[in-house]
Structure formats: structure tokens, C-alpha cells
Amino acid sequence: MTEFIHHIPALIIVIPLLWGFATPLIGRLSKKGMYAWVVTALAITEALTIAQIYLVLTQGTQVYVMGGATYNTTIPPDSGGIPVRIILTVDAFSAFMAFTAATVTLAGGIYSITSEEGTSGESMYYTLLLLMLSGMLGMVMTGDLFNFFVFLEINSLASAGLIAYRVGKGISVEAAFKYAIISSVGALIYLFGVGILYGEYDALNLAMVASRMQFTGLDKVVMALFTVALAMKAGSVPLHYWVPDAYGKAPGAISAILVTASQASLYALFRVCFSLFGLGSNTLTTGWFLISLGLLSMFVGVTMALIQTDIKRLMAYHAISQTGYMLLGVGVGLATLGTAAFSQYGLQAMEGGIFHIINHAMYKGLLFLTAGAVIYRLGTSDLNKMGGLAHNMKYTTVFFMIGALSIAGIPPFNGFASKLMIYESTYLFNPILSIIAIVVSVLTLASFVKVFHSAFMGPKLYDVKEVPKAMLVGMAILTSLIILFGLFPNIAIQYLVGPAAKALANQAAYISSVMGGA
Amino acid sequence: MVGALNTYVTPSGFWNPILWLIAFLISLLLAYIIWSRGEKSYKKETEQVKPFFAGNVIESKERAHVRAHNIYWGFVEALRPYYMALKRIHTGDVNDYVAWFIGVTSFMLIIYFLWGVKP
Amino acid sequence: MVETEKKVMARKLGRLVRAVWIFNWFNSCGCTELLPVVSSRYDMERFGLIIVDNPKHADCLIITGYQTIKSIKRVVRIYNQMPDPKVVMALGSCPITGGMYWDSYNTIKRLSDYIPVHMYVPGCPPRPEAVFQAVGLLVEHVRKLKEEVSRK
Amino acid sequence: MMYVLLALYIIAAPFIVGALGILYGMVLKGIDRKLTARMQGRVGPPLRQPFYDVLKLLEKECIIPENAVKWLFNAAPLIALAASITTLLYLPIGPFPPLFSGNGDLIVILYLLEVPCLAILAGGFAAGSPYSTVGSQREMVLMISCEFPLAAAIIALAWKYSSIYPGLKAFSLTTFVNNPIWNNVGVLGFIGVGILLIVMLALSTSGLGRLPFDIAEAGTEISGGMLVEYTGRNLGILYINDAVRVVVFATLINAMFFPYKLSPLIANYVALPLAASLTIDFLFYLFKVFLIAFVTVTLMRVAFPRYRVDDVVKFYWGIAGLATLAALILIVMDTFFGW
Amino acid sequence: MLGNLPYITVVIVAGIGIYAMMWKRNLIKVVIGVSLLESAVNLFLVSLGYRAGGVAPIYTNAPSTKMVLPTPQALTLTSIVIGVAVDALLLSFCVVIYRHYGTLDPRKVRRLRG
């Protein structure tokens, strides 16, 4: 049994990959069998990520060498101190991100069992879904720069295919086209940076390159290429134009999972800023880069969301503005890295930002699922054509209210816990930051009140039934996590978020976990 | 139970969700006590339940539902120039997407060249 | 009325009288004389009477002046929309007998054909004191009702 | 044993604070209507009038409109009143520290000020009538507009405290009460905090939805706005909630700007037993709350006509917003240059 | 000058690719721009591993002379495969867009905006 435990990082990536490609075969046998097949795959991945979090908390960073003599000989004896193979380094932060991705995909998978029932090409849908999950998990857990590029491309291609899955008179194909173009351009610019780093330091492993980094002129070019390409993939404002198109036109559960896909790129942006360049680079500049991205994303995202009339496009703009919160929180942590202020409020700001990642994944996933439920019943996603759904879609209304209240940061729910941490630590760095953050949280509340009014309130215009059971189960999973993190933020901080923030801030530990042998 | 009661401490504040929820439920109970002393009955199917529309009748349920297309007229009106600029920027044209990306990359190249690394 | 119903009505009206919220339907000459009722000289608020802007909050519907065929439809609808212990006060001679428009083709002559009117205040237009006397009669009626109930 | 005491304390606290909030709120409402009448040369209703109003409202029928979402329509007033009472738990009542002093700070209070408006707003939407929907939309615009100066004022004060007393928790109200802002601020800071005080007074008028900014229940334009469809006991609860919110806003401003006590002054003339000084402080607190309520509600109601919707946003995001940012800059300069 | 000739060609090809993506008014030309940028990056990766006078890094009965670095060639292989997949996907999107929109002009293919 102990042997199996060491292979968990690899299993987490491989299970969705293999299980995904086997789905069409099972689909040919029996529809029910395929559903069970997909849900077991997602459930196993979820269980493995939870086991991985437990392992990382107890035994520290997990390292797994692909094809090495034993699972953790990062530096083979004859290689003269260079980690040769692809190494998965899973520290607390990446285990945390893997858990977020697996949970939302599990909820999305269960949700899409009924929402995609009887539609064309259903088995391919699940293959792409599992492929997307393995891409995300690979991006989050790999310690190798080029390997990250490969998983990034897997994820982008799979999600582009999924966005265009319901052609919908060509509009979702246009959205998928724009998404695919801009994400492949970003990935190529990232690959260009990887090439420069390989040319300079003759190594591809992130820890190896970080230990050899001398911050030459070329490294500044690489910093620019990496940070901008990954900021674009994470959906921050000056480069956010693909987000409303892609999330707005993706089928039901896919936009919920796309949120975690862009959060995996956000993880990569933080990993690059903290572990690759760390204290050598002028953390004030990179910190202020993240903070200004955060402020722009927050304000522009929410003001654009106020005037939208399409329900999913409105929620997509909110995904951008909530990403702004994470960038703001972690940006303040980065800006104060290494100074005395870091221990006073920098680490808490990072904890707030990272806690916001999982909170956002939960309630944004829930909101996209409720929007999918409304579209599943009404067929239209235009807010002006909806009305009075609360009369007979009771559960969806309650789920939507919980999601809307937690995204607006109303006390008992989880949005408030992480926003409180962000407000009360970033204002020490600069008071303007948290003033804008509080104003943006009310504007978020305003736009969700708009959706709540036009979709659910008002007289009964349509006699629609409640959505089928599986969709409700998918939403219930996310709601229970929202309420759990809302009422017990201390437990989430102590076990999930605290170690993740410390692991991210501590570059030396990351390098020594790979370079320092076992 | 005690484990749940520890407050969630931030650098300059604190917050305890469980206590908040208990206090909220008890004040909800207080409000319900006052509320329950009131009159419950009302005439169900009469004219009484129709929405007040200054004495007129609303022809159909369709018209009774106020649409949301310009729900925040006041806010958008006050920030009129900002919103005009924002609408112009979001063109939806693939070329502009790539142009923005290249523009921001070159801008960041300059920024990093100037202050990228600690001297 | 059955014994308990009278006791309930006495309690409700007793409470209503000390805080009457008025929804006014001033739509003709009657209202010009009634402005001083609200203003500082006669000040109806000292008896707890305030003007409310929709029937669902109101207890007393004050109708002044003649009602045309079109407007009576709205008056009936507004009367029905008022929550229960409600009082209707018809001011001026037009709602009583049609007033000086007694022979016109489009005004309605007697208001009580359409909605139950509890108090008539004659006068064309009625003076503010007449309005206060009407409210006083209502208070008197409630006091008598209470005594009767408490004696039993 | 300690848990039983704690449980009792937690259960009793909302009732004590709720009773105080409701009773004193209604008395303040009565005084407010009396003073408004007197300022307009009228005699004005008796002081007990709000109690009569609520008793009458509890007697009337409680109509639930046909288009309404029944459960939300009835729940909204209850949640609004419950949230207002919970806010009082986190505010210092006169000499006593907040009953939940270690468990909630200024940001919690900031959001708890939003929850009643949000509940009534949801109730307004749930009623499904055109007037109530338009009223609720306007209330949301009001909430957006008055959030920016409110957040800026709170953050400016908290930033000031965090720079003077790094050890203390800058957002907790006990820090605000223990060391009043006025006597550890230089000249520039004094002007800045003065501006913040004026902005907070203007904000409490719009937070309570009183005349110059009552675009949400504009009587003449949309005949009762959000509260159109509410009748009987629902309206009674909303009436009480409105009364409690006056006390909440006045206590917040009192705690932030005037946390002074009367008993130390009297103590150096005549020896005061503890009970006497506490009652004197409590009465002084009640008087301060009345003063603030008078300025923010009665004066504004008598002096100003109603604003248009976009003027409200322009006022709060324009004038009041810039004023708070100027005050923030003044406070920052005051800390760094120490004038 | 001769030494970094490949790097100059990389910059030129990348420039042309970016130009095509930003100014060309036909979606297929934009896709060509993407593949141009992709081939520029591949050229850059390969030219990184060049050793003067080295032979192809094939270890089976290889001559004893110097070899060119093997890893960048492995990277380029994967990147080419990914490039093929990306281009196939983008071109199939163009086909569907043309069938539904009737045009390939980015200025017209933008129903999603604002």
C-alpha cells in the first residue's frame, strides 16, 4: 500500500487522461455505463487529490520523477547534479489548486450528466471534459517548464473544443475561435520564454532554473513574456477580451470548469513570480504589476458586468473581477516579500488571495451551473426574455441566492471570509486598494441583484419544471462547500490555505525539495 | 462546539461566523415573535392581491414584469463618458485581441528593463 | 354581529383611530379647501393622521368632489385594494347627491351605489373643521362600540 | 459551567440590544416627527405616535400579492429587522463595549448595514409589481453610490489608527472608543476627520433612505417604491426596522467620532459610585444619539427636496467621494509630516 | 554576424506572424500568422541546441564526433505536434464560421462584443 501512495501525483494526472479516452468505448456499450464510468473517474481523482493534500501536510512537498529509478531520485547519481527527467513537484499550493480543480469538475461532471443527455456527440463531450481536467491537474502539479507548456496546450485545445461543442448558429464557434487563437499565441510566447531560459541555463526544471538564475538582461525579457502570457490566460483586464466570449457561450457545466482552468494559469503566474524569480527580481515591480492588474480587473470587470443583458456573459465579467481580488491579495504579498511588512500583513494578504481562489471556484461554479439550469429550461440566455422562475424552480433559486450572496461577500458565506482578509491586509500597503475592493464588491452585489430580479422574480411567465436531479446534486456539492468554508474559515485557513501561502512564499524550500535530493 | 467558536483573526480585525449566525437567528426569532402577533388573514382571490398600478389594471403578466435592460440607468448615466469609452474598447475583433496582447507585452518589456531586477 | 366578532372589531377600530393613514382621492374642487387640513394652521398630523401614497398602506380613503364614469372604476379598484379595517370618507356634496353636477351626463350621482361610504362630510367644499368633526364622529363611534363590548 | 454562562449571554444579548434598539428607535422617530412639525409651525403628533402606528399596522390585513414569490416576500422584512438588531450587537452602546466585542469589526458592520437594504430590496423585487421593482432598482443604485464614500471614510480612519497604534487592531471599534480620533490628529488631520464626519452624516441620511435621498420609497413619484405591496404586519416590521436603523447609524457615528464620556468630568467634582457614572454615561450616549439623529434625519428632511436618481450618484461618487479622498490625503500627510 | 543568423530569421518570421495576426482581414490569414509564429518559436528552439560541426544526435552506432544537443530537438518535436493540432482545430473553426457567418472578415465575425 505504501508503494501506491508514492505514485499518487502521477495517478492524479493519468487517471482522467486514460479514463477519458476509454469513455467512447464504454459509451458504445451503454449510456448508463458511461455516466457511471465518468463519475467514478472524477470521484477517484477527487479522492486522490484529498489524499495528496493530507500527504503534503504530513510529509511536506511531494516529488515524483517520471520514469526515474525510484519515485524520488530527482538527481540521478551519474548526472552530475542536474535533475534530468520531468519532475512533478507538488507542494501545499499546488495540492490546494488540484483539490479546487477536481471538486469543481466533479460537480460539473455530475451536472452535465442530465444537462447533456440526449444531445449529439455525448461521449466525446466527456472525453474532452476529462482531458481538460487532466490538463488542469498537469499544469498545477508539474515542476517542469516545458511540461507546463504541453499541459497548457492540452487544456486550451480541450476547452476550445468544448466551447464550440454546441455550435449554436456559429456564435459559440466564433467564441471558441477567438479563445483558441489568443490562448495559442499566449502559449507560444510562453514557449519562447522557455526557450530563452533553456538557452541560458541549459535546464528545464523550474527549481533548477530558479537556483541558477542570475537575472541577466535576457531574464528580464523572460519575466515580461511569462508574466504577460500567463496573466492573459488567467483573464486579467487588459487581455481579458476572450473571457466573456468563451465563458458566455460554453455549454452549461463547461463554463464552471473553465473558471478553474483560468485559475490554473493564475497558479502558474504566482509560481513564476514567487518560485522562479522570487527575491532576485525586484518584487516591488512584479508586485505592483499584479496589483495594478488586480485593480484594473476588479473595476473594469464589474462595471462592464453591470450593463450586460446576457446572463452567462455577465457572470463571465464577474469571473474577471473576482480574479482581480486574487491578483490584488497575492500582489500585495509579493510586493512586501522579504521585507518586515511581509510578516505583519503580507502573508495574510496572500492567504486572503489564495483563500479567494477556492471560494471563487466554488461560488462562480455554482452560479454558472444555475445559469446553465435556467438556460436548460428556458432555452434563452437573454435576461430580458426571462422572468418569474422562482415560482416553480425553487431549488435553483435558493442555490442562485446562496451563490450571489457569497460572491457579493455578505457575511455568513465564504466570499466574505476571504474578502475580509484581503481588505484588512491590503489597506496597510495602500488604503486606495481596499477602498476600490469594497466598492467593487457592492457593484458585484448590484449586478447579481439585476440577474436575480430579471431571471427569478416577477410574475410567473413560464410554467417550467424544476431541473432534473443530477443537476441539483451538482449544485448541492458546491453549495455545501460554500457554507462549510463560510462558517468555518479557520479550519480552511489552517489546513488548506495557510500551508499553501507559506509554501508559495518560500522559494528556498521549493528549490531544496527538488535539488536537495530526496 | 468550542472549536467552531474560535474567531477568524486578520491583521487588523476579527470575525466569528458561528456567533454571528447564532445572534442572527436569535434576532430573527425576536422579529418573528413581533411578526406573529399581527393579523394573518387576507382576502385571497379578490381585487386586493392585484399589484397597485394607480387604480388601472395591468393587462397581462408580461407587462407587469419590468425588464432589466436599463436597470441601473442612474449609475450608467452618471458615469456616461467612462461607459462610452469602455464600449468602444470592447470591439470583439480578433485582431484587436492580439494587438492588445502584443501591446501589453512590449509595455511590460520596457517596465521590466527599467526596474525589473534589484540593482 | 356575533359577540367575539364585535370584540375583535372594537379592538381593531380602537387601534385604527389613533393612527389613521389617509389615501386621498382629491380630484376636483373639494381638495382646494382641504389643503389647510394638512398645513400648519389646522395640522391634521396632531391626531395621528398622515397622508400615505398608496392604498395598500392606507386605512381611510377620502374621496372629494364629483366622480366621472371613468374615475369611479379606479375608485372601486382602489377601495378593493385597501387592507381590511378601512373607512371611506366622502367629502363635499358631489359624492352625496351629485352636488351642482346633479344633472350632468357623465358624473355619478351617489357614491354609495359603488362603494360603502362610512362618513359623509357635506359642504361645497367642506371646511377643515368639518373634516375634523367627521374624524371625531369616528372616534365617538369606536368609543361607544368599546363600551358596549366591555359591558358584556 | 462556563459554556452555560456563555450560551446564556449569547442568547440574552440580542434580546437586550433588540429591546433597546426598538424602543429608543421608536421614541426617536416620535421626537423626529414632533420636531419636524414644530419646525414647520405645526403642532405635530404625540410622542407615542410611532407605537400607535405599529399597533395599528399589526392589526391590518397582511396582503400577499398574486405575482409575489410568497416565501421571500414574507421573509424579507424579518431578515431586515434581524440584521439591524445584529448590527447593534457589534456596536458599543454608550459606556459598555460592544456585546460581541471580540467577534466582529468595522467591515462586518459595514456589510451588516447593507443586509437590511438588500433584504427589503429582495422583498421589493419579490412583490412583482412595477412600482416595487422600480423602487428596488433605485434602492440598489442608492446602495452603490453611498458605498464608495462609506468605505473610503472607514478605511481612512482605520489606516490612521494602524499607523499610530500598530499593535492595536485598527478595525475593531474598541480601538476607536478607547482612543478618540480627534486628540491624536494634527492640524491637517483635524480638517480631514472633519470632512469625514460631514460625509458620514450625509451617508447616514442616504443609508436610512430619508428625504433628500429617499429615491427608493419616493412617495410622490413611485408611490411608496419598494414598500408598495407591503401591508399590515409586514409593513409594521419594516417600520420598526427603519426605527432601529436610525439608532444603528447614530451609534456608529457616535462610536467613530464622539466616543467621549461625561462621567470623568463630573467625577473630579463629586465622587461618583460606579452605577451613577454608568447611568450618566448611558444618558449622555442617548443624548448624543438623539443629536446625531436630529442632524441627519430631521434637519435634512426639513431643509432639502428629493434628489434625482443620477444626481444622487453624482453627489456621492463625485462630491462626497472626492471629499473623502481629499480627507484621506490630508490624514496621510498628517501622519507622515506630523503637522 | 553569421553565428546568430538563425536568431535574426526567428525575429523576422515572428514579426511577420504577428503582423499577419494583427492586421490581416481574413481569419485564415490570422491562422497562418499563428502557425508562422509557431514555426518561428520552433526554429528558435532548434537553433539553441546547435554545436558547430555536430552531427544529428542519434546514439545507435554514432560516429565519435561531437553531437548537437538532443533536448531542444525533442522540445521542437512536441511543439510541432501541438502546432499541428492547434492549426487543425483553428481551421475547422474557420470552416464552421464561414458556413454560419458567410464571411471570414474579423470585423464582421464579431457578434460577441461589448
Coordinates of C-alpha atoms in Angstrom, one line a residue, chain C residues 27 66-73 106-108:
Chain C
N27 CA -59.7 65.2 -7.9
Y66 CA -67.6 64.6 -8.3
Q67 CA -66.6 61.2 -9.8
T68 CA -66.9 60.7 -13.5
I69 CA -67.7 57.3 -15.0
K70 CA -64.0 56.7 -15.8
S71 CA -62.7 57.7 -12.4
I72 CA -65.2 55.6 -10.5
K73 CA -63.8 52.4 -12.0
N106 CA -71.1 61.8 -17.1
T107 CA -70.8 62.2 -13.4
I108 CA -72.1 59.6 -10.9

